């Protein structure tokens, strides 16, 4: 019954959503993931290492573009051509299986505040621009001394799919997110880092939370996290939660059912008093509006990233 209710709740607002077609891409070269310097390197040293990594990933994106074109997927090839622009900065890129990326907005070498965005369902190379637009808007709102990283480090579930009802994809993603945050923390140990977790991404962040070195974890548009309370996240980070007044996710059952073969649902609502998160005003927006320019939610997310009260 829980599965039927959740599927029905999701299907109405997003009916017709489809997964991107599988398009072949090359295995990333070792240079694309060359380690960053550790131990609080001087900004100039870190900047040089970042530039080398951005350049290596640009080569990898162009290789993926050629393979997509050879496969006959002109849409994917065009998207990759745009990503390979010299003004784009990718810490990582893997075009296989829907795509895995980490794109930087702002000067990461000099940043004192860093926001890491973790997306929810139906996010991949074929729908990447929506995710990127939110990162761009947040970076502009934060102003100088800040960087935003759009972390698409896992195969997201389809919104209308069995995977969207279970933590399976999140279990695959959480170790990758922990590793990424670990690398970031040793390269930028003094910077204030905040995780911003949208929709199914909040399940990923919850699993990564115990080992994540972050000042804050923000859950928004969340279906639940897979735990009952902030205490169960086992984190020293300040945990925030918010939901727009017109976000359809409020209508799904906030419950969790353990079956012999799977766990369905993600438990209590993160914006409920019992969960224990600090609540921020997310305004009147819908499920995809949290990083919309000019919105109440964008303003308050920027305040949280900056270390000020929302």
mmCIF file of C-alpha atoms in Angstrom, residues 37-252:
data_model
loop_
_atom_site.group_PDB
_atom_site.id
_atom_site.type_symbol
_atom_site.label_atom_id
_atom_site.label_comp_id
_atom_site.label_asym_id
_atom_site.label_seq_id
_atom_site.Cartn_x
_atom_site.Cartn_y
_atom_site.Cartn_z
ATOM 1 C CA UNK A 37 47.500 19.086 -3.242
ATOM 2 C CA UNK A 38 46.853 18.588 0.476
ATOM 3 C CA UNK A 39 47.709 20.359 3.708
ATOM 4 C CA UNK A 40 46.273 23.822 3.044
ATOM 5 C CA UNK A 41 48.364 24.567 -0.065
ATOM 6 C CA UNK A 42 48.963 28.173 -1.055
ATOM 7 C CA UNK A 43 46.192 29.498 -3.324
ATOM 8 C CA UNK A 44 48.610 29.748 -6.257
ATOM 9 C CA UNK A 45 49.644 26.099 -5.863
ATOM 10 C CA UNK A 46 46.036 24.937 -5.580
ATOM 11 C CA UNK A 47 45.001 27.116 -8.515
ATOM 12 C CA UNK A 48 47.667 25.523 -10.735
ATOM 13 C CA UNK A 49 46.539 22.023 -9.745
ATOM 14 C CA UNK A 50 42.900 22.926 -10.377
ATOM 15 C CA UNK A 51 43.716 24.375 -13.790
ATOM 16 C CA UNK A 52 45.498 21.142 -14.739
ATOM 17 C CA UNK A 53 42.518 19.085 -13.631
ATOM 18 C CA UNK A 54 40.048 21.315 -15.453
ATOM 19 C CA UNK A 55 42.113 21.010 -18.642
ATOM 20 C CA UNK A 56 42.318 17.209 -18.360
ATOM 21 C CA UNK A 57 38.566 16.927 -17.895
ATOM 22 C CA UNK A 58 38.010 19.225 -20.858
ATOM 23 C CA UNK A 59 39.948 16.714 -22.981
ATOM 24 C CA UNK A 60 37.763 13.930 -21.568
ATOM 25 C CA UNK A 61 34.553 15.805 -22.355
ATOM 26 C CA UNK A 62 35.659 16.347 -25.943
ATOM 27 C CA UNK A 63 36.403 12.634 -26.276
ATOM 28 C CA UNK A 64 32.902 11.864 -24.982
ATOM 29 C CA UNK A 65 31.478 14.388 -27.461
ATOM 30 C CA UNK A 66 33.143 12.591 -30.364
ATOM 31 C CA UNK A 67 31.839 9.243 -29.173
ATOM 32 C CA UNK A 68 28.299 10.577 -28.746
ATOM 33 C CA UNK A 69 28.406 12.056 -32.241
ATOM 34 C CA UNK A 70 29.624 8.742 -33.633
ATOM 35 C CA UNK A 71 26.744 7.033 -31.859
ATOM 36 C CA UNK A 72 24.333 9.379 -33.614
ATOM 37 C CA UNK A 73 23.174 11.274 -30.513
ATOM 38 C CA UNK A 74 23.465 14.846 -31.726
ATOM 39 C CA UNK A 75 21.702 16.255 -28.668
ATOM 40 C CA UNK A 76 24.205 14.701 -26.264
ATOM 41 C CA UNK A 77 27.112 15.714 -28.500
ATOM 42 C CA UNK A 78 25.894 19.325 -28.558
ATOM 43 C CA UNK A 79 25.544 19.375 -24.762
ATOM 44 C CA UNK A 80 29.066 18.020 -24.349
ATOM 45 C CA UNK A 81 30.428 20.548 -26.820
ATOM 46 C CA UNK A 82 29.054 23.295 -24.580
ATOM 47 C CA UNK A 83 30.523 21.653 -21.476
ATOM 48 C CA UNK A 84 33.966 21.583 -23.102
ATOM 49 C CA UNK A 85 34.074 25.368 -23.362
ATOM 50 C CA UNK A 86 37.273 26.864 -21.952
ATOM 51 C CA UNK A 87 35.276 28.853 -19.413
ATOM 52 C CA UNK A 88 33.808 25.723 -17.768
ATOM 53 C CA UNK A 89 35.609 24.064 -14.853
ATOM 54 C CA UNK A 90 35.045 20.372 -14.128
ATOM 55 C CA UNK A 91 36.774 18.689 -11.208
ATOM 56 C CA UNK A 92 35.603 15.359 -12.571
ATOM 57 C CA UNK A 93 33.774 14.021 -15.611
ATOM 58 C CA UNK A 94 32.587 10.579 -16.636
ATOM 59 C CA UNK A 95 30.143 10.453 -19.522
ATOM 60 C CA UNK A 96 29.142 6.820 -19.055
ATOM 61 C CA UNK A 97 25.773 5.591 -17.774
ATOM 62 C CA UNK A 98 23.991 8.937 -17.751
ATOM 63 C CA UNK A 99 27.006 10.957 -16.617
ATOM 64 C CA UNK A 100 28.979 11.783 -13.469
ATOM 65 C CA UNK A 101 30.330 15.321 -13.064
ATOM 66 C CA UNK A 102 31.525 17.887 -10.536
ATOM 67 C CA UNK A 103 31.520 21.409 -11.953
ATOM 68 C CA UNK A 104 32.973 24.410 -10.115
ATOM 69 C CA UNK A 105 31.487 27.906 -10.216
ATOM 70 C CA UNK A 106 33.706 30.630 -8.797
ATOM 71 C CA UNK A 107 37.342 30.617 -7.721
ATOM 72 C CA UNK A 108 37.739 27.459 -5.651
ATOM 73 C CA UNK A 109 41.390 28.167 -4.842
ATOM 74 C CA UNK A 110 40.511 31.415 -3.030
ATOM 75 C CA UNK A 111 37.059 30.480 -1.737
ATOM 76 C CA UNK A 112 36.324 30.847 1.960
ATOM 77 C CA UNK A 113 32.789 29.478 1.607
ATOM 78 C CA UNK A 114 31.918 26.437 -0.498
ATOM 79 C CA UNK A 115 28.483 25.043 -1.314
ATOM 80 C CA UNK A 116 28.234 21.489 -2.658
ATOM 81 C CA UNK A 117 24.926 20.826 -4.438
ATOM 82 C CA UNK A 118 23.651 17.228 -4.447
ATOM 83 C CA UNK A 119 20.787 16.695 -6.932
ATOM 84 C CA UNK A 120 17.719 14.521 -6.803
ATOM 85 C CA UNK A 121 16.085 12.283 -9.358
ATOM 86 C CA UNK A 122 16.169 12.619 -13.137
ATOM 87 C CA UNK A 123 19.438 14.550 -13.206
ATOM 88 C CA UNK A 124 22.025 13.558 -15.789
ATOM 89 C CA UNK A 125 23.891 14.908 -18.786
ATOM 90 C CA UNK A 126 20.703 15.218 -20.833
ATOM 91 C CA UNK A 127 19.032 17.366 -18.160
ATOM 92 C CA UNK A 128 22.117 18.945 -16.715
ATOM 93 C CA UNK A 129 21.354 22.575 -17.582
ATOM 94 C CA UNK A 130 18.555 22.767 -15.004
ATOM 95 C CA UNK A 131 20.983 21.629 -12.296
ATOM 96 C CA UNK A 132 23.691 23.988 -13.558
ATOM 97 C CA UNK A 133 21.318 26.963 -13.612
ATOM 98 C CA UNK A 134 20.679 26.559 -9.898
ATOM 99 C CA UNK A 135 24.409 26.468 -9.170
ATOM 100 C CA UNK A 136 24.962 29.620 -11.220
ATOM 101 C CA UNK A 137 22.142 31.427 -9.393
ATOM 102 C CA UNK A 138 23.510 30.470 -5.984
ATOM 103 C CA UNK A 139 27.045 31.528 -6.904
ATOM 104 C CA UNK A 140 25.792 34.949 -7.993
ATOM 105 C CA UNK A 141 23.806 35.353 -4.783
ATOM 106 C CA UNK A 142 26.791 34.415 -2.610
ATOM 107 C CA UNK A 143 29.080 37.022 -4.144
ATOM 108 C CA UNK A 144 32.854 37.147 -3.717
ATOM 109 C CA UNK A 145 34.880 34.691 -1.674
ATOM 110 C CA UNK A 146 32.536 31.799 -2.449
ATOM 111 C CA UNK A 147 32.471 28.800 -4.775
ATOM 112 C CA UNK A 148 29.655 26.437 -5.685
ATOM 113 C CA UNK A 149 30.223 22.855 -6.814
ATOM 114 C CA UNK A 150 27.464 21.058 -8.710
ATOM 115 C CA UNK A 151 28.168 17.448 -7.712
ATOM 116 C CA UNK A 152 26.463 14.935 -9.990
ATOM 117 C CA UNK A 153 28.445 11.992 -8.669
ATOM 118 C CA UNK A 154 25.897 9.208 -8.949
ATOM 119 C CA UNK A 155 23.285 7.660 -11.217
ATOM 120 C CA UNK A 156 20.130 9.362 -10.062
ATOM 121 C CA UNK A 157 16.859 7.413 -10.052
ATOM 122 C CA UNK A 158 13.999 8.217 -12.373
ATOM 123 C CA UNK A 159 11.326 10.158 -10.512
ATOM 124 C CA UNK A 160 8.692 7.624 -11.529
ATOM 125 C CA UNK A 161 10.623 4.428 -10.913
ATOM 126 C CA UNK A 162 11.034 1.756 -8.222
ATOM 127 C CA UNK A 163 14.527 3.129 -7.472
ATOM 128 C CA UNK A 164 13.007 6.442 -6.357
ATOM 129 C CA UNK A 165 11.213 4.612 -3.527
ATOM 130 C CA UNK A 166 14.268 2.895 -2.053
ATOM 131 C CA UNK A 167 17.704 3.982 -0.753
ATOM 132 C CA UNK A 168 19.587 1.728 -3.174
ATOM 133 C CA UNK A 169 20.953 4.489 -5.435
ATOM 134 C CA UNK A 170 21.795 6.550 -2.335
ATOM 135 C CA UNK A 171 23.819 3.679 -0.873
ATOM 136 C CA UNK A 172 25.856 3.620 -4.091
ATOM 137 C CA UNK A 173 26.290 7.403 -4.064
ATOM 138 C CA UNK A 174 27.145 8.070 -0.417
ATOM 139 C CA UNK A 175 30.717 6.643 -0.464
ATOM 140 C CA UNK A 176 31.490 8.730 -3.548
ATOM 141 C CA UNK A 177 30.169 11.857 -1.873
ATOM 142 C CA UNK A 178 32.195 11.137 1.279
ATOM 143 C CA UNK A 179 35.352 10.649 -0.807
ATOM 144 C CA UNK A 180 34.725 13.872 -2.700
ATOM 145 C CA UNK A 181 34.170 15.867 0.485
ATOM 146 C CA UNK A 182 37.289 14.295 1.991
ATOM 147 C CA UNK A 183 39.412 15.408 -0.952
ATOM 148 C CA UNK A 184 37.888 18.863 -0.766
ATOM 149 C CA UNK A 185 38.540 19.169 2.972
ATOM 150 C CA UNK A 186 42.245 18.351 2.691
ATOM 151 C CA UNK A 187 42.687 20.768 -0.210
ATOM 152 C CA UNK A 188 40.601 23.499 1.481
ATOM 153 C CA UNK A 189 40.753 22.701 5.218
ATOM 154 C CA UNK A 190 39.872 26.205 6.400
ATOM 155 C CA UNK A 191 36.967 26.871 4.045
ATOM 156 C CA UNK A 192 33.412 26.627 5.361
ATOM 157 C CA UNK A 193 31.687 23.862 3.360
ATOM 158 C CA UNK A 194 27.924 23.301 3.269
ATOM 159 C CA UNK A 195 26.007 20.436 1.655
ATOM 160 C CA UNK A 196 22.813 21.461 -0.132
ATOM 161 C CA UNK A 197 20.710 18.360 -0.748
ATOM 162 C CA UNK A 198 17.634 18.455 -2.980
ATOM 163 C CA UNK A 199 14.880 15.839 -3.069
ATOM 164 C CA UNK A 200 16.368 12.297 -3.358
ATOM 165 C CA UNK A 201 19.770 13.924 -2.842
ATOM 166 C CA UNK A 202 18.802 14.360 0.818
ATOM 167 C CA UNK A 203 18.837 10.565 1.156
ATOM 168 C CA UNK A 204 22.371 10.536 -0.279
ATOM 169 C CA UNK A 205 23.495 13.253 2.128
ATOM 170 C CA UNK A 206 21.955 11.474 5.116
ATOM 171 C CA UNK A 207 23.957 8.326 4.394
ATOM 172 C CA UNK A 208 27.145 10.333 3.875
ATOM 173 C CA UNK A 209 26.582 12.569 6.923
ATOM 174 C CA UNK A 210 28.492 10.614 9.622
ATOM 175 C CA UNK A 211 31.799 10.966 7.772
ATOM 176 C CA UNK A 212 31.124 14.230 5.934
ATOM 177 C CA UNK A 213 33.329 17.149 6.953
ATOM 178 C CA UNK A 214 30.841 19.972 6.583
ATOM 179 C CA UNK A 215 29.619 22.911 8.615
ATOM 180 C CA UNK A 216 26.031 22.458 7.475
ATOM 181 C CA UNK A 217 23.691 20.015 5.772
ATOM 182 C CA UNK A 218 20.593 21.489 4.163
ATOM 183 C CA UNK A 219 17.660 19.259 3.175
ATOM 184 C CA UNK A 220 15.082 20.803 0.849
ATOM 185 C CA UNK A 221 12.255 19.321 -1.176
ATOM 186 C CA UNK A 222 13.026 16.111 0.720
ATOM 187 C CA UNK A 223 10.928 12.918 0.650
ATOM 188 C CA UNK A 224 12.641 11.886 3.907
ATOM 189 C CA UNK A 225 16.166 10.838 4.694
ATOM 190 C CA UNK A 226 15.953 7.208 5.774
ATOM 191 C CA UNK A 227 16.486 8.115 9.448
ATOM 192 C CA UNK A 228 14.068 9.204 12.159
ATOM 193 C CA UNK A 229 15.791 12.321 13.459
ATOM 194 C CA UNK A 230 18.774 14.633 13.199
ATOM 195 C CA UNK A 231 20.457 12.655 15.993
ATOM 196 C CA UNK A 232 20.413 9.556 13.796
ATOM 197 C CA UNK A 233 22.540 11.356 11.205
ATOM 198 C CA UNK A 234 25.515 11.220 13.616
ATOM 199 C CA UNK A 235 26.929 14.508 12.416
ATOM 200 C CA UNK A 236 28.321 17.599 14.089
ATOM 201 C CA UNK A 237 27.060 19.728 11.203
ATOM 202 C CA UNK A 238 24.082 22.006 11.682
ATOM 203 C CA UNK A 239 21.144 20.372 9.886
ATOM 204 C CA UNK A 240 18.594 22.598 8.161
ATOM 205 C CA UNK A 241 15.354 21.678 6.389
ATOM 206 C CA UNK A 242 12.887 23.610 4.259
ATOM 207 C CA UNK A 243 10.066 23.056 1.820
ATOM 208 C CA UNK A 244 8.304 25.421 -0.551
ATOM 209 C CA UNK A 245 4.619 25.994 -0.023
ATOM 210 C CA UNK A 246 3.795 24.585 -3.475
ATOM 211 C CA UNK A 247 6.186 21.643 -3.487
ATOM 212 C CA UNK A 248 4.241 18.500 -4.379
ATOM 213 C CA UNK A 249 6.664 16.380 -2.320
ATOM 214 C CA UNK A 250 4.644 17.404 0.765
ATOM 215 C CA UNK A 251 1.886 15.094 -0.436
ATOM 216 C CA UNK A 252 3.855 11.840 -0.438
#
